[in-house]
Coordinates of C-alpha atoms in Angstrom, one line a residue:
M96 CA 8.8 20.3 5.2
D97 CA 7.2 17.5 4.8
S98 CA 9.3 15.0 6.4
E99 CA 8.3 11.5 5.0
A100 CA 8.7 12.7 1.3
L101 CA 12.0 12.3 -0.2
G102 CA 13.9 15.0 -0.7
T103 CA 11.4 17.6 2.0
G104 CA 13.7 16.6 5.7
Q105 CA 13.3 12.7 5.6
E106 CA 15.7 11.4 8.3
A107 CA 18.7 10.0 7.0
C108 CA 21.5 8.5 9.2
D109 CA 25.0 7.4 8.5
W110 CA 26.1 4.5 10.3
L111 CA 29.3 2.7 11.6
L112 CA 30.0 -1.1 11.7
P113 CA 33.3 -2.0 13.7
F114 CA 33.7 -5.7 12.3
E115 CA 34.2 -7.4 15.9
D116 CA 30.1 -6.4 15.9
W117 CA 28.8 -7.9 12.9
P118 CA 27.0 -10.8 14.6
S119 CA 27.3 -13.6 12.0
P120 CA 29.9 -13.8 9.3
G121 CA 29.7 -16.0 6.5
F122 CA 25.4 -15.5 6.1
T123 CA 23.9 -18.6 3.9
S124 CA 22.9 -17.6 0.9
F125 CA 19.8 -18.7 -0.1
G126 CA 20.3 -18.7 -4.0
L127 CA 22.1 -15.6 -3.9
T128 CA 26.1 -15.0 -5.1
F129 CA 28.1 -11.9 -4.6
R130 CA 30.5 -10.8 -6.4
P131 CA 32.8 -7.6 -7.6
C132 CA 31.4 -6.4 -11.0
A133 CA 33.4 -7.0 -14.6
L134 CA 34.1 -4.5 -16.8
S135 CA 31.4 -5.8 -19.2
E136 CA 28.2 -5.7 -16.8
I137 CA 29.0 -2.1 -16.2
E138 CA 26.4 -1.0 -18.6
Q139 CA 24.1 -3.1 -17.2
V140 CA 24.8 -2.1 -13.9
K141 CA 24.5 1.5 -14.8
H142 CA 20.9 0.8 -16.4
I143 CA 19.9 -1.2 -13.5
V144 CA 20.7 2.1 -11.2
K145 CA 19.7 4.7 -13.3
R146 CA 15.8 3.2 -13.0
E147 CA 16.2 2.1 -9.7
S148 CA 17.2 5.6 -8.5
A149 CA 14.9 7.4 -10.6
R150 CA 12.3 5.1 -9.1
N151 CA 13.6 6.1 -5.5
D152 CA 14.5 9.4 -5.9
K153 CA 18.2 8.8 -4.9
V154 CA 19.8 11.6 -6.5
G155 CA 23.3 11.3 -7.9
W156 CA 23.3 7.4 -7.2
Y157 CA 23.8 6.9 -11.2
D158 CA 26.7 9.6 -11.7
Q159 CA 28.8 7.8 -9.0
Y160 CA 28.5 4.3 -10.9
A161 CA 28.7 5.8 -14.3
K162 CA 32.3 7.6 -13.5
L163 CA 33.4 4.1 -12.9
G164 CA 33.2 2.5 -15.8
N165 CA 35.6 1.8 -17.8
T166 CA 38.1 1.8 -15.1
F167 CA 39.6 -0.7 -13.1
H168 CA 37.5 0.9 -10.0
T169 CA 34.4 -0.9 -11.8
R170 CA 35.1 -4.3 -9.5
D171 CA 34.7 -2.0 -6.3
I172 CA 31.3 -2.4 -7.5
I173 CA 29.7 -5.5 -5.7
L174 CA 26.6 -7.0 -7.6
G175 CA 24.1 -9.5 -5.7
L176 CA 22.6 -11.9 -8.1
E177 CA 19.7 -14.4 -8.0
G178 CA 20.8 -17.2 -10.6
D179 CA 21.9 -14.9 -13.7
T180 CA 19.8 -11.9 -12.8
I181 CA 21.3 -9.1 -10.9
V182 CA 19.1 -8.3 -7.6
A183 CA 21.6 -5.7 -5.7
I184 CA 24.3 -3.5 -6.4
A185 CA 26.4 -1.7 -3.6
L186 CA 29.6 0.6 -4.7
T187 CA 32.3 0.2 -2.2
Y188 CA 35.1 2.5 -1.4
V189 CA 38.5 3.3 0.7
K190 CA 40.7 6.0 1.2
H191 CA 43.4 6.8 -1.0
C192 CA 42.5 4.3 -3.5
G193 CA 42.6 6.2 -6.4
S194 CA 38.7 6.1 -7.3
T195 CA 36.4 8.7 -8.4
V196 CA 34.2 8.3 -5.4
E197 CA 36.5 10.0 -3.4
E198 CA 36.1 13.1 -5.1
D199 CA 32.7 13.4 -5.2
L200 CA 31.7 12.3 -1.7
P201 CA 33.3 14.4 1.0
W202 CA 33.1 11.5 3.9
A203 CA 35.3 8.8 1.4
G204 CA 38.1 10.7 1.9
A205 CA 37.6 11.8 5.4
I206 CA 37.1 8.3 7.0
S207 CA 40.2 7.1 9.1
E208 CA 42.6 4.3 7.4
D209 CA 40.8 1.4 9.2
V210 CA 37.4 2.2 7.8
G211 CA 36.2 1.1 4.3
G212 CA 32.6 2.4 3.2
V213 CA 29.4 1.5 1.2
T214 CA 27.3 3.6 -0.6
C215 CA 24.7 3.9 -2.9
I216 CA 22.8 0.9 -2.2
C217 CA 20.8 -0.6 -4.8
I218 CA 18.2 -3.4 -4.6
T219 CA 16.1 -3.9 -7.4
D220 CA 12.0 -3.6 -7.2
N221 CA 10.8 -4.8 -10.1
N222 CA 12.0 -8.6 -10.5
P223 CA 8.5 -11.1 -9.8
D224 CA 10.8 -13.9 -9.8
M225 CA 13.0 -12.4 -6.9
T226 CA 12.7 -15.5 -4.0
N227 CA 14.3 -13.5 -1.4
S228 CA 12.7 -10.6 0.9
R229 CA 14.5 -7.1 0.1
D230 CA 15.8 -7.5 3.9
S231 CA 17.6 -10.6 3.3
V232 CA 19.3 -9.5 0.0
M233 CA 20.3 -6.7 1.6
I234 CA 21.9 -8.3 5.0
R235 CA 23.6 -10.8 2.5
L236 CA 25.0 -7.8 0.5
L237 CA 26.2 -6.0 3.8
D238 CA 27.7 -9.4 4.9
A239 CA 29.3 -9.2 1.0
C240 CA 30.8 -5.8 1.5
V241 CA 32.2 -6.9 5.1
G242 CA 34.1 -9.7 3.2
V243 CA 35.3 -7.4 0.8
L244 CA 36.6 -4.6 3.2
K245 CA 38.4 -7.2 5.3
D246 CA 40.3 -8.3 2.7
Q247 CA 41.4 -4.7 2.4
N248 CA 42.6 -5.0 6.2
K249 CA 39.4 -2.7 7.3
T250 CA 38.3 -3.1 10.4
K251 CA 35.1 -0.9 9.9
M252 CA 32.4 -0.1 7.5
F253 CA 30.5 3.1 7.0
I254 CA 27.3 3.5 5.3
D255 CA 25.9 6.8 4.4
A256 CA 22.5 8.7 3.8
V257 CA 20.6 5.5 5.0
T258 CA 16.7 6.3 5.2
G259 CA 14.6 4.0 7.4
G260 CA 15.8 0.5 9.3
S261 CA 17.4 1.7 12.2
E262 CA 16.4 -0.8 14.7
G263 CA 17.8 -3.3 12.1
F264 CA 20.7 -1.6 11.5
R265 CA 21.3 -1.6 15.2
S266 CA 20.3 -5.6 15.4
M267 CA 23.6 -6.1 13.3
G268 CA 25.8 -4.4 14.9
F269 CA 26.1 -0.9 13.7
Q270 CA 26.4 2.5 15.2
K271 CA 24.4 5.5 14.6
W272 CA 27.3 7.7 13.1
A273 CA 25.1 10.9 12.5
R274 CA 21.3 12.2 11.6
Y275 CA 20.2 14.4 9.5
R276 CA 17.6 15.7 7.3
D277 CA 17.6 15.0 3.9
V278 CA 16.4 18.0 1.7
W279 CA 16.7 19.0 -2.1
R280 CA 15.2 20.3 -4.9
E281 CA 15.4 19.8 -8.4
V282 CA 16.6 22.7 -10.7

């Protein structure tokens, strides 16, 4: 197994963040805004996720977003915008909310009542006008997700299947919850 190539044994980790360990709530936005996805934006979101997940070999991501189309759960999708351009997308979930995410992700139904989750994080790679770095966008997107989950009375956030970035996640207060090898093949 080539552990560096996607799907062939690369290490993936699940992370848990107790909100009291989050270093600085309310990061400065630097021209970014974050908000829930409107129903009218779901087609654009699906297009971006399809493109970025294909480019980055993220199996199943498009399906998770597509299932939320035409439901009131589109608001579970958090958008990061630079001006009017979507540069980041994340899917949030909580236990027993009725979202289709719980049907497909086994840990979504298994997390405790005080934990909310974030999955299928997508940061665009093809916007030459993007003035913020990917890391800066990711930190601010995570901060927005923390805010969304706190508003739902959650005290922790779970993020699944993260490849790379271990030191960065630790420095932001995340604790490694699980690690495994990401192995899959096309059929």
